[in-house]
Amino acid sequence: MPQPQQKKKRLGQMLLAEGLVTELQLERALREQKGSGNRLGKVLRDLGYVNEEGIIKVLGKQMNIPHIALNNIVVDPAVVHLIPEMVARRHQVIPLYKKGSNLTLAMVDPLNVFAIDDIQQITGLQISPAVGTEREILKAIERFYSGTGNMEQAIRDADLKSMVEGEALSPKEAEQAEESPVINFVNSLIGQAVKEGASDVHFEPDREGIQIRYRVDGLLHDVMIAPKSLQAGVISRIKILSQLDISEKRVPQDGRFEIKVGEKDIDIRISTLPTAFGEKIVMRLLDKGSVLIGLEGLGFNSETLKEFDRYFRRPFGLILVTGATGSGKTTTLYSVLQMINTPEKNIVTIEDPVEYQLKRITQVQVNEKVGVSFATGLRSILRQDPDVVMVGEIRDGETANLAIQAALTGHLVLSTLHTNDAPGAVARLIDMGAEPFLIASSLTAVVSQKLVRKICKACAAPDNPPQDLIERLELAPLLAKKKGTLMKGTGCAECRGNGYAGRIGLYEFLPVNDAIRALVVSRASSSEIQKAALKSSYRPLRTQGIFKALEGHTSLEEVLRVTQDIEL
């Protein structure tokens, strides 16, 4: 049993020889290591004495163990599965390539002789260790064991010869499909989509197969092309989960189902659309836990949030949240409802569909087939003694007028509207047939929002945009006064090379004051309303985006991409 101690001393002596740690630091680390049982390298890093790069450099110099960056390495799935996932996670290793009887293995701790012996016994191969950072190796394990490798394996396992290409299965065949590997394939797709933070999964049939794409951070990217032979089975499996008619492929259908992925409860909305090569399916993934993060977590800055808070805590009035489809309007409204949800308030919503179930809030689902529309549902809700009413979307004049009347009769009404900016909400209501003087009397505030991609923290670096752009956006004074630092993502394994990870909201808040009301009554244009709003606390989306860029949350390029249709 002297080997582990020899290993510890060996790494410590190498670091000591290179001057990366002192004798006192090494002694303390060895005591900590004895008590915790962790690897010495991890203990030294946790104590702040050395970083992973220092350890990698020493190993390369003194032990001739190469460092392999895993960001862009593609590994053969057959090589990955030489080592069970449980073993890879336990030892923090990832197999890279096999040449004859030799297996190159990326390891967090390439001096771990027990891990090397264990893997040699499992594979029957000689191990050539390489070193990788812990973050890179854990990401690689997620990517290669839980990613497309599993999906490809599911495709290989699927025996779908009995299914007729391009045709929906009969009920009997669908029953058989419930026991086939196609289930594993669909489950793998959904599980990987959740891990990657996808909001949508697209199944797009063409002449050759099924193009599968994920929408991550607002942008679609290709995942894989599944064989044409899987098409009928995949469509039927998703339809069965969504309780749709599997025999009907001529008309669009909508459905939904719930699934648990790890610790997350995911609500999935399904939309089918007949195409020339079969039905296209889009799955919208909704994480029920995301609604609980609060307005600050969504991206509201403290100044805007403080002002917004005053308005949604008022006992009556109409507050609108505007933005494009998928910009997070409903999530914003849910966050507001969570903040004002108290036992003394009766809160009722009418939605299409009900995206998240909220405790102590009555939620009504629109059902046009039985006559429950936003308008008819709102009429019934107003007879239920509500304090707060949330209307999922104002789509027509009847709903708009009912929402306005509800606000005028002592209710706080929250709703969404499709406009590009906050000032445009007034014109949209007038176009729907609402009277300007009633809008002026009921509308208290408008929030407009867009989502921008956040810079990946793992590869963030200072950005140096062109000077003419800095001058055009009037950023020079702010940068000169050190009021912020422009950043960009350089691309790494964490963000799959695109420099961004996750999204954050941009919010412009338009309080309806006396000056705005006068303009509304006079049917002023959106640009006139915006000019008047700029004299108060209102700041357009592009300005809000520039502030986010100066704070290092997003890049200037991303702000310009998202707000290109917004004029300052």
Coordinates of C-alpha atoms in Angstrom, one line a residue:
M1 CA 0.0 0.0 0.0
P2 CA 2.9 2.5 -0.3
Q3 CA 2.0 3.5 -3.8
P4 CA -0.6 6.2 -3.0
Q5 CA 1.8 7.9 -0.6
Q6 CA 4.6 7.7 -3.2
K7 CA 2.2 9.3 -5.8
K8 CA 1.4 12.2 -3.5
K9 CA 5.0 12.9 -2.7
R10 CA 5.9 12.6 -6.3
L11 CA 3.4 15.3 -7.5
G12 CA 4.2 17.5 -4.5
Q13 CA 8.0 17.2 -5.1
M14 CA 7.6 18.1 -8.8
L15 CA 5.5 21.2 -7.9
L16 CA 8.1 22.1 -5.2
A17 CA 11.0 21.7 -7.7
E18 CA 9.3 24.0 -10.1
G19 CA 8.7 26.7 -7.4
L20 CA 4.9 26.5 -7.8
V21 CA 4.4 25.7 -4.1
T22 CA 6.4 26.2 -0.9
E23 CA 7.3 23.4 1.6
L24 CA 4.8 24.9 4.1
Q25 CA 2.1 24.9 1.5
L26 CA 2.8 21.4 0.5
E27 CA 2.8 20.2 4.2
R28 CA -0.6 21.8 4.8
A29 CA -2.0 20.4 1.5
L30 CA -0.9 16.9 2.5
R31 CA -2.6 17.2 5.9
E32 CA -5.8 18.4 4.2
Q33 CA -5.5 15.6 1.7
K34 CA -5.2 13.0 4.4
G35 CA -8.3 14.3 6.1
S36 CA -10.5 14.7 3.0
G37 CA -9.3 11.8 0.9
N38 CA -9.3 14.1 -2.2
R39 CA -6.5 14.1 -4.8
L40 CA -3.5 16.2 -3.9
G41 CA -3.9 18.2 -7.0
K42 CA -7.5 19.1 -6.1
V43 CA -6.5 20.0 -2.6
L44 CA -3.7 22.3 -3.8
R45 CA -6.2 24.0 -6.3
D46 CA -8.9 24.4 -3.6
L47 CA -6.4 26.1 -1.3
G48 CA -5.4 28.4 -4.1
Y49 CA -1.7 27.4 -4.1
V50 CA -1.7 26.2 -7.7
N51 CA -4.0 26.1 -10.8
E52 CA -4.7 23.3 -13.2
E53 CA -2.5 24.9 -15.9
G54 CA 0.5 24.8 -13.4
I55 CA 0.0 21.1 -12.7
I56 CA -0.4 20.4 -16.4
K57 CA 2.8 22.3 -17.2
V58 CA 4.8 20.4 -14.5
L59 CA 3.5 17.0 -15.7
G60 CA 4.4 17.8 -19.3
K61 CA 7.9 18.9 -18.3
Q62 CA 8.9 16.3 -15.7
M63 CA 6.9 13.3 -16.7
N64 CA 6.5 13.8 -20.5
I65 CA 2.7 13.5 -20.1
P66 CA 1.0 15.5 -22.9
H67 CA -1.8 17.9 -22.4
I68 CA -4.7 17.4 -24.8
A69 CA -7.3 20.1 -25.2
L70 CA -10.7 18.4 -25.6
N71 CA -12.6 21.4 -27.0
N72 CA -12.7 20.2 -30.7
I73 CA -11.8 16.5 -30.4
V74 CA -14.2 14.1 -32.0
V75 CA -14.0 10.6 -30.5
D76 CA -15.2 7.4 -32.1
P77 CA -18.3 6.2 -30.1
A78 CA -16.8 2.6 -30.3
V79 CA -13.7 3.9 -28.4
V80 CA -15.8 5.8 -25.9
H81 CA -17.8 2.7 -25.0
L82 CA -14.6 0.7 -24.2
I83 CA -15.0 2.2 -20.8
P84 CA -18.3 2.2 -19.0
E85 CA -19.7 5.6 -18.1
M86 CA -19.7 4.9 -14.4
V87 CA -16.0 4.1 -14.5
A88 CA -15.2 7.2 -16.6
R89 CA -17.0 9.4 -14.1
R90 CA -15.4 7.7 -11.1
H91 CA -11.9 8.1 -12.3
Q92 CA -12.6 11.3 -14.3
V93 CA -11.2 10.0 -17.6
I94 CA -12.2 10.0 -21.2
P95 CA -10.8 7.5 -23.8
L96 CA -9.5 9.4 -26.9
Y97 CA -8.2 6.9 -29.5
K98 CA -7.1 3.3 -29.9
K99 CA -4.1 2.3 -31.9
G100 CA -3.4 -1.5 -31.9
S101 CA -3.3 -2.6 -28.2
N102 CA -2.7 1.0 -26.9
L103 CA -5.5 3.3 -25.6
T104 CA -4.8 7.0 -25.1
L105 CA -6.7 8.2 -22.1
A106 CA -7.2 11.8 -21.1
M107 CA -7.1 12.0 -17.2
V108 CA -7.6 14.7 -14.6
D109 CA -5.0 12.8 -12.5
P110 CA -2.6 10.9 -14.9
L111 CA -0.6 9.8 -11.8
N112 CA -3.5 7.7 -10.5
V113 CA -2.0 4.2 -10.9
F114 CA -5.2 2.6 -9.5
A115 CA -7.3 4.2 -12.2
I116 CA -4.9 3.1 -14.9
D117 CA -4.8 -0.5 -13.6
D118 CA -8.6 -0.6 -13.3
I119 CA -9.0 0.5 -16.9
Q120 CA -6.3 -1.8 -18.2
Q121 CA -8.2 -4.7 -16.7
I122 CA -11.5 -3.6 -18.1
T123 CA -10.3 -2.9 -21.7
G124 CA -7.4 -5.4 -21.9
L125 CA -5.3 -2.5 -23.5
Q126 CA -2.2 -0.7 -22.5
I127 CA -2.9 2.8 -21.3
S128 CA -1.0 5.9 -22.5
P129 CA -2.1 8.7 -20.1
A130 CA -2.6 12.3 -21.2
V131 CA -3.8 15.1 -19.0
G132 CA -6.8 17.3 -19.4
T133 CA -8.5 19.9 -17.1
E134 CA -11.3 18.7 -14.9
R135 CA -13.8 21.0 -16.6
E136 CA -12.9 19.7 -20.0
I137 CA -13.0 16.1 -19.1
L138 CA -16.4 16.4 -17.3
K139 CA -17.8 18.2 -20.3
A140 CA -16.5 15.5 -22.6
I141 CA -18.1 12.8 -20.5
E142 CA -21.4 14.6 -20.8
R143 CA -21.0 15.0 -24.5
F144 CA -19.8 11.6 -25.5
Y145 CA -21.7 9.4 -23.1
S146 CA -25.0 11.3 -22.8
G147 CA -25.1 13.0 -26.2
T148 CA -25.4 12.0 -29.8
G149 CA -23.4 8.8 -29.0
N150 CA -26.5 7.4 -27.2
M151 CA -28.7 8.5 -30.0
E152 CA -26.6 6.9 -32.6
Q153 CA -26.6 3.7 -30.6
A154 CA -30.4 3.9 -30.3
I155 CA -30.6 4.2 -34.1
R156 CA -28.4 1.1 -34.5
D157 CA -30.5 -0.8 -32.1
A158 CA -33.8 0.1 -33.7
D159 CA -35.3 -2.7 -35.7
L160 CA -38.0 -0.9 -37.7
K161 CA -38.3 -3.0 -40.8
S162 CA -41.9 -3.8 -40.1
M163 CA -42.8 -0.1 -40.2
V164 CA -43.9 1.3 -43.5
E165 CA -41.7 4.3 -44.6
G166 CA -43.5 7.6 -44.7
E167 CA -46.8 6.3 -43.3
A168 CA -48.2 6.6 -39.8
L169 CA -48.5 3.4 -37.9
S170 CA -51.7 1.6 -37.3
P171 CA -52.8 1.4 -33.6
K172 CA -51.5 -2.2 -33.4
E173 CA -48.2 -1.3 -34.9
A174 CA -48.0 1.7 -32.6
E175 CA -48.5 -0.6 -29.7
Q176 CA -45.6 -2.6 -30.9
A177 CA -43.5 0.6 -31.2
E178 CA -44.1 1.2 -27.5
E179 CA -41.7 -1.7 -26.9
S180 CA -39.1 -0.9 -29.6
P181 CA -35.8 0.9 -29.3
V182 CA -37.4 3.9 -30.9
I183 CA -38.4 4.9 -27.3
N184 CA -34.7 5.1 -26.4
F185 CA -34.0 7.2 -29.4
V186 CA -36.8 9.7 -28.6
N187 CA -35.8 9.7 -24.9
S188 CA -32.1 10.4 -25.8
L189 CA -33.1 13.3 -28.0
I190 CA -35.2 14.9 -25.3
G191 CA -32.6 14.3 -22.6
Q192 CA -29.8 15.7 -24.6
A193 CA -31.9 18.7 -25.6
V194 CA -32.6 19.5 -21.9
K195 CA -28.9 19.1 -21.1
E196 CA -28.0 21.6 -23.9
G197 CA -30.6 24.1 -22.7
A198 CA -32.6 23.8 -25.9
S199 CA -36.0 25.6 -26.0
D200 CA -37.2 23.6 -29.1
V201 CA -36.5 20.4 -30.9
H202 CA -37.3 20.2 -34.6
F203 CA -38.0 16.9 -36.5
E204 CA -37.9 17.8 -40.2
P205 CA -38.5 15.0 -42.7
D206 CA -37.0 15.2 -46.2
R207 CA -36.2 12.8 -49.0
E208 CA -33.2 11.3 -47.3
G209 CA -34.2 11.1 -43.6
I210 CA -35.2 13.2 -40.6
Q211 CA -33.1 16.4 -40.0
I212 CA -33.1 17.0 -36.2
R213 CA -32.3 20.4 -34.9
Y214 CA -32.2 22.1 -31.5
R215 CA -32.9 25.7 -30.8
V216 CA -30.3 26.9 -28.2
D217 CA -30.1 30.5 -27.0
G218 CA -32.5 31.5 -29.8
L219 CA -30.6 30.0 -32.7
L220 CA -31.2 26.6 -34.4
H221 CA -28.3 24.2 -35.0
D222 CA -28.1 20.8 -36.6
V223 CA -27.9 17.8 -34.4
M224 CA -28.1 14.8 -36.7
I225 CA -29.9 13.2 -39.6
A226 CA -31.9 10.1 -38.5
P227 CA -32.6 7.3 -41.1
K228 CA -35.8 7.5 -43.1
S229 CA -36.8 4.1 -41.6
L230 CA -37.2 5.8 -38.2
Q231 CA -39.6 8.4 -39.4
A232 CA -42.9 6.6 -38.8
G233 CA -41.8 5.2 -35.5
V234 CA -40.6 8.5 -34.1
I235 CA -43.7 10.4 -35.2
S236 CA -46.0 7.8 -33.7
R237 CA -44.1 7.7 -30.5
I238 CA -44.3 11.4 -30.0
K239 CA -48.0 11.4 -31.0
I240 CA -48.7 8.6 -28.4
L241 CA -47.0 10.6 -25.7
S242 CA -49.0 13.7 -26.6
Q243 CA -52.3 11.8 -26.9
L244 CA -52.7 12.8 -30.6
D245 CA -54.5 10.9 -33.4
I246 CA -51.7 8.7 -34.8
S247 CA -53.7 7.8 -37.9
E248 CA -54.3 11.5 -38.9
K249 CA -51.5 12.9 -40.9
R250 CA -53.3 15.3 -43.2
V251 CA -54.0 18.1 -40.8
P252 CA -51.9 19.9 -38.1
Q253 CA -52.3 18.8 -34.5
D254 CA -51.3 20.2 -31.2
G255 CA -50.7 18.3 -27.9
R256 CA -48.5 18.2 -24.9
F257 CA -47.0 15.9 -22.3
E258 CA -44.8 16.0 -19.2
I259 CA -41.5 14.3 -18.6
K260 CA -38.9 14.2 -15.8
V261 CA -35.2 14.6 -17.0
G262 CA -32.9 14.3 -14.0
E263 CA -34.2 16.6 -11.3
K264 CA -36.1 18.8 -13.8
D265 CA -39.8 18.6 -14.6
I266 CA -40.2 19.4 -18.3
D267 CA -43.5 20.3 -19.9
I268 CA -43.4 19.6 -23.7
R269 CA -45.8 21.2 -26.2
I270 CA -46.1 19.4 -29.5
S271 CA -47.0 20.8 -32.9
T272 CA -47.3 18.7 -36.1
L273 CA -47.5 20.0 -39.6
P274 CA -48.0 18.0 -42.8
T275 CA -45.3 18.5 -45.4
A276 CA -44.3 16.9 -48.8
F277 CA -42.1 14.3 -47.1
G278 CA -44.3 13.6 -44.0
E279 CA -45.2 15.3 -40.8
K280 CA -42.8 17.9 -39.3
I281 CA -42.9 18.0 -35.5
V282 CA -41.7 20.8 -33.3
M283 CA -41.4 20.2 -29.6
R284 CA -41.3 23.3 -27.2
L285 CA -39.5 22.4 -24.0
L286 CA -40.6 24.3 -20.9
D287 CA -38.7 23.9 -17.6
K288 CA -41.1 24.4 -14.8
G289 CA -38.4 25.5 -12.5
S290 CA -37.3 28.4 -14.7
V291 CA -40.4 30.4 -13.7
L292 CA -39.3 30.6 -10.1
I293 CA -36.1 32.6 -10.7
G294 CA -37.6 36.0 -10.2
L295 CA -37.4 39.3 -12.2
E296 CA -33.8 40.0 -11.2
G297 CA -32.7 36.6 -12.5
L298 CA -34.4 37.3 -15.8
G299 CA -32.2 40.4 -16.4
F300 CA -34.1 43.4 -14.9
N301 CA -31.6 45.9 -13.6
S302 CA -32.2 47.3 -10.2
E303 CA -33.4 50.7 -11.4
T304 CA -36.0 49.4 -13.8
L305 CA -37.1 46.7 -11.4
K306 CA -37.6 49.3 -8.6
E307 CA -39.9 51.4 -10.8
F308 CA -41.7 48.4 -12.3
D309 CA -42.4 47.1 -8.7
R310 CA -44.4 50.2 -7.9
Y311 CA -46.7 49.6 -10.8
F312 CA -47.5 45.9 -10.5
R313 CA -48.2 46.3 -6.8
R314 CA -51.0 48.9 -7.5
P315 CA -54.6 47.6 -6.9
F316 CA -55.8 48.4 -10.4
G317 CA -54.7 49.3 -14.0
L318 CA -53.6 47.6 -17.1
I319 CA -49.9 46.5 -17.5
L320 CA -48.8 45.1 -20.8
V321 CA -45.7 43.1 -21.6
T322 CA -44.7 43.2 -25.3
G323 CA -42.2 41.4 -27.5
A324 CA -41.8 38.8 -30.2
T325 CA -42.9 35.1 -29.8
G326 CA -40.4 33.3 -27.6
S327 CA -39.0 36.4 -26.0
G328 CA -40.1 35.3 -22.5
K329 CA -43.2 37.5 -22.0
T330 CA -45.2 34.8 -20.2
T331 CA -42.2 34.0 -18.0
T332 CA -42.0 37.7 -17.0
L333 CA -45.8 37.7 -16.1
Y334 CA -45.4 34.5 -14.1
S335 CA -42.6 36.0 -12.2
V336 CA -44.7 39.1 -11.4
L337 CA -47.6 36.8 -10.3
Q338 CA -45.2 34.9 -8.0
M339 CA -44.1 38.2 -6.4
I340 CA -47.7 39.5 -5.7
N341 CA -49.2 36.1 -4.8
T342 CA -50.4 36.5 -1.3
P343 CA -53.3 34.8 0.7
E344 CA -55.5 37.9 0.6
K345 CA -55.5 38.2 -3.2
N346 CA -57.6 36.2 -5.7
I347 CA -55.5 35.8 -8.8
V348 CA -57.0 34.2 -11.9
T349 CA -55.4 33.7 -15.3
I350 CA -56.8 32.8 -18.8
E351 CA -54.0 31.2 -20.9
D352 CA -53.5 29.4 -24.2
P353 CA -52.0 27.1 -23.1
V354 CA -51.3 27.0 -19.4
E355 CA -47.6 26.8 -19.5
Y356 CA -46.8 26.4 -15.7
Q357 CA -49.0 25.4 -12.8
L358 CA -48.7 28.0 -10.0
K359 CA -49.9 27.4 -6.5
R360 CA -52.8 29.4 -5.0
I361 CA -53.6 30.8 -8.5
T362 CA -56.6 29.8 -10.5
Q363 CA -55.6 29.1 -14.1
V364 CA -58.1 28.7 -17.0
Q365 CA -57.2 27.0 -20.3
V366 CA -58.5 28.5 -23.5
N367 CA -60.5 25.8 -25.4
E368 CA -62.0 27.2 -28.6
K369 CA -63.7 23.9 -29.4
V370 CA -66.1 24.3 -26.4
G371 CA -66.4 28.1 -26.7
V372 CA -63.8 29.2 -24.1
S373 CA -61.8 32.0 -25.8
F374 CA -59.8 34.8 -24.2
A375 CA -62.9 37.0 -24.4
T376 CA -65.5 34.6 -23.1
G377 CA -63.1 33.3 -20.4
L378 CA -62.3 36.8 -19.3
R379 CA -66.0 37.6 -18.9
S380 CA -66.5 34.6 -16.6
I381 CA -63.4 35.4 -14.6
L382 CA -64.6 38.9 -13.8
R383 CA -67.7 37.3 -12.1
Q384 CA -65.3 35.3 -9.9
D385 CA -64.4 38.3 -7.7
P386 CA -60.7 38.6 -8.8
D387 CA -58.2 41.1 -7.5
V388 CA -55.6 40.3 -10.3
V389 CA -56.3 39.0 -13.8
M390 CA -53.7 37.7 -16.2
V391 CA -54.8 37.4 -19.8
G392 CA -52.2 35.3 -21.7
E393 CA -52.5 37.4 -24.9
I394 CA -54.6 40.2 -26.3
R395 CA -55.4 39.0 -29.8
D396 CA -58.5 40.9 -30.8
G397 CA -60.6 44.0 -30.1
E398 CA -63.1 42.2 -27.9
T399 CA -60.4 40.9 -25.5
A400 CA -58.7 44.3 -25.6
N401 CA -61.9 46.2 -24.6
L402 CA -62.7 43.7 -21.9
A403 CA -59.2 44.0 -20.4
I404 CA -59.5 47.8 -20.4
Q405 CA -62.9 47.7 -18.8
A406 CA -61.6 45.3 -16.1
A407 CA -58.8 47.7 -15.4
L408 CA -61.2 50.6 -15.1
T409 CA -63.4 48.8 -12.7
G410 CA -60.8 48.2 -10.0
H411 CA -58.8 45.2 -11.2
L412 CA -55.1 44.8 -11.8
V413 CA -54.9 43.3 -15.3
L414 CA -51.7 41.9 -16.8
S415 CA -51.4 40.8 -20.4
T416 CA -49.1 40.4 -23.4
L417 CA -49.1 42.0 -26.8
H418 CA -47.0 41.5 -30.0
T419 CA -45.1 44.7 -30.7
N420 CA -41.5 45.6 -31.3
D421 CA -41.3 48.2 -28.6
A422 CA -43.2 49.7 -25.7
P423 CA -44.5 52.8 -27.5
G424 CA -46.0 50.6 -30.2
A425 CA -48.4 49.0 -27.7
V426 CA -50.8 52.0 -27.8
A427 CA -51.0 52.0 -31.6
R428 CA -51.7 48.2 -31.5
L429 CA -54.6 48.6 -29.1
I430 CA -56.1 51.4 -31.2
D431 CA -55.7 49.2 -34.4
M432 CA -57.8 46.6 -32.5
G433 CA -60.6 49.1 -32.0
A434 CA -60.0 50.3 -28.5
E435 CA -60.9 53.9 -27.8
P436 CA -57.9 56.2 -27.1
F437 CA -59.5 57.9 -24.1
L438 CA -60.2 54.5 -22.5
I439 CA -56.6 53.4 -23.2
A440 CA -55.3 56.6 -21.6
S441 CA -57.4 56.0 -18.5
S442 CA -56.6 52.3 -18.0
L443 CA -53.1 51.7 -19.2
T444 CA -50.5 52.3 -16.5
A445 CA -47.3 50.8 -17.9
V446 CA -45.8 48.9 -20.8
V447 CA -42.7 46.6 -20.6
S448 CA -41.1 45.5 -23.9
Q449 CA -38.5 42.8 -23.9
K450 CA -36.0 40.9 -26.0
L451 CA -33.6 38.1 -25.2
V452 CA -29.8 38.4 -25.9
R453 CA -27.2 35.6 -25.5
K454 CA -24.9 35.8 -22.5
I455 CA -21.2 35.7 -22.9
C456 CA -19.7 32.4 -21.8
K457 CA -18.0 32.9 -18.5
A458 CA -15.4 30.2 -19.2
C459 CA -14.0 32.0 -22.3
A460 CA -14.9 35.7 -21.8
A461 CA -12.2 38.1 -22.9
P462 CA -12.0 41.9 -23.5
D463 CA -13.4 43.1 -26.8
N464 CA -12.1 45.9 -29.0
P465 CA -14.9 46.9 -31.3
P466 CA -14.1 49.3 -34.3
Q467 CA -13.6 52.9 -33.3
D468 CA -16.3 54.1 -35.7
L469 CA -18.8 51.9 -33.9
I470 CA -17.8 53.2 -30.5
E471 CA -18.2 56.7 -31.7
R472 CA -21.6 56.0 -33.4
L473 CA -23.0 54.5 -30.2
E474 CA -21.3 57.3 -28.1
L475 CA -19.5 54.8 -25.9
A476 CA -16.1 56.6 -25.8
P477 CA -17.0 58.8 -22.7
L478 CA -18.2 55.8 -20.7
L479 CA -15.2 53.7 -21.6
A480 CA -12.8 56.5 -20.8
K481 CA -14.4 56.9 -17.4
K482 CA -14.1 53.1 -16.8
K483 CA -17.9 52.9 -16.6
G484 CA -17.7 49.4 -18.1
T485 CA -15.7 46.9 -20.1
L486 CA -16.8 45.4 -23.3
M487 CA -16.3 41.6 -23.5
K488 CA -16.8 38.8 -25.9
G489 CA -16.6 35.0 -25.8
T490 CA -13.7 33.4 -27.7
G491 CA -15.3 30.0 -27.8
C492 CA -14.5 26.9 -25.7
A493 CA -15.8 23.4 -24.8
E494 CA -18.3 25.0 -22.3
C495 CA -20.2 26.9 -25.0
R496 CA -19.3 24.5 -27.9
G497 CA -17.2 27.1 -29.5
N498 CA -19.8 29.8 -30.1
G499 CA -18.8 32.2 -27.2
Y500 CA -22.2 32.3 -25.7
A501 CA -24.0 30.3 -23.0
G502 CA -27.6 31.1 -21.8
R503 CA -29.7 34.2 -22.4
I504 CA -30.6 37.3 -20.5
G505 CA -33.5 39.8 -21.0
L506 CA -33.3 43.3 -22.2
Y507 CA -36.3 45.4 -20.8
E508 CA -37.5 48.8 -21.6
F509 CA -40.1 50.2 -19.2
L510 CA -42.6 52.8 -20.2
P511 CA -44.7 54.4 -17.4
V512 CA -47.8 56.1 -18.7
N513 CA -47.6 59.6 -17.2
D514 CA -49.8 62.6 -17.9
A515 CA -47.8 63.6 -21.0
I516 CA -48.1 60.2 -22.5
R517 CA -51.8 60.1 -21.8
A518 CA -52.4 63.4 -23.6
L519 CA -50.6 61.9 -26.7
V520 CA -52.6 58.7 -26.5
V521 CA -55.9 60.7 -26.5
S522 CA -54.7 62.7 -29.5
R523 CA -53.8 59.5 -31.4
A524 CA -50.1 60.5 -31.6
S525 CA -47.7 58.1 -33.4
S526 CA -45.4 55.7 -31.7
S527 CA -42.4 57.9 -32.5
E528 CA -44.0 60.9 -30.8
I529 CA -44.8 58.8 -27.7
Q530 CA -41.2 57.6 -27.7
K531 CA -39.8 61.1 -27.9
A532 CA -42.0 62.2 -24.9
A533 CA -41.0 59.1 -23.0
L534 CA -37.3 59.8 -23.4
K535 CA -37.7 62.9 -21.3
S536 CA -38.6 60.7 -18.3
S537 CA -36.9 57.5 -17.1
Y538 CA -37.7 55.5 -20.3
R539 CA -34.7 54.0 -22.1
P540 CA -35.0 52.1 -25.4
L541 CA -34.0 48.4 -25.8
R542 CA -30.8 49.2 -27.6
T543 CA -29.7 51.6 -24.8
Q544 CA -30.6 48.9 -22.2
G545 CA -28.6 46.4 -24.3
I546 CA -25.5 48.7 -24.4
F547 CA -25.7 48.9 -20.6
K548 CA -25.7 45.1 -20.4
A549 CA -22.7 45.0 -22.8
L550 CA -20.8 47.5 -20.6
E551 CA -21.5 45.3 -17.6
G552 CA -20.0 42.3 -19.4
H553 CA -23.2 40.3 -19.6
T554 CA -23.4 40.2 -23.4
S555 CA -21.4 41.4 -26.4
L556 CA -21.9 44.6 -28.4
E557 CA -22.3 42.5 -31.5
E558 CA -25.2 40.6 -29.9
V559 CA -27.0 43.7 -28.8
L560 CA -26.8 45.2 -32.3
R561 CA -28.1 41.9 -33.8
V562 CA -31.1 41.7 -31.5
T563 CA -32.0 45.4 -31.5
Q564 CA -31.2 46.2 -35.1
D565 CA -34.8 47.3 -35.8
I566 CA -34.9 49.6 -32.8
E567 CA -33.9 53.2 -33.4
L568 CA -32.5 55.3 -30.6

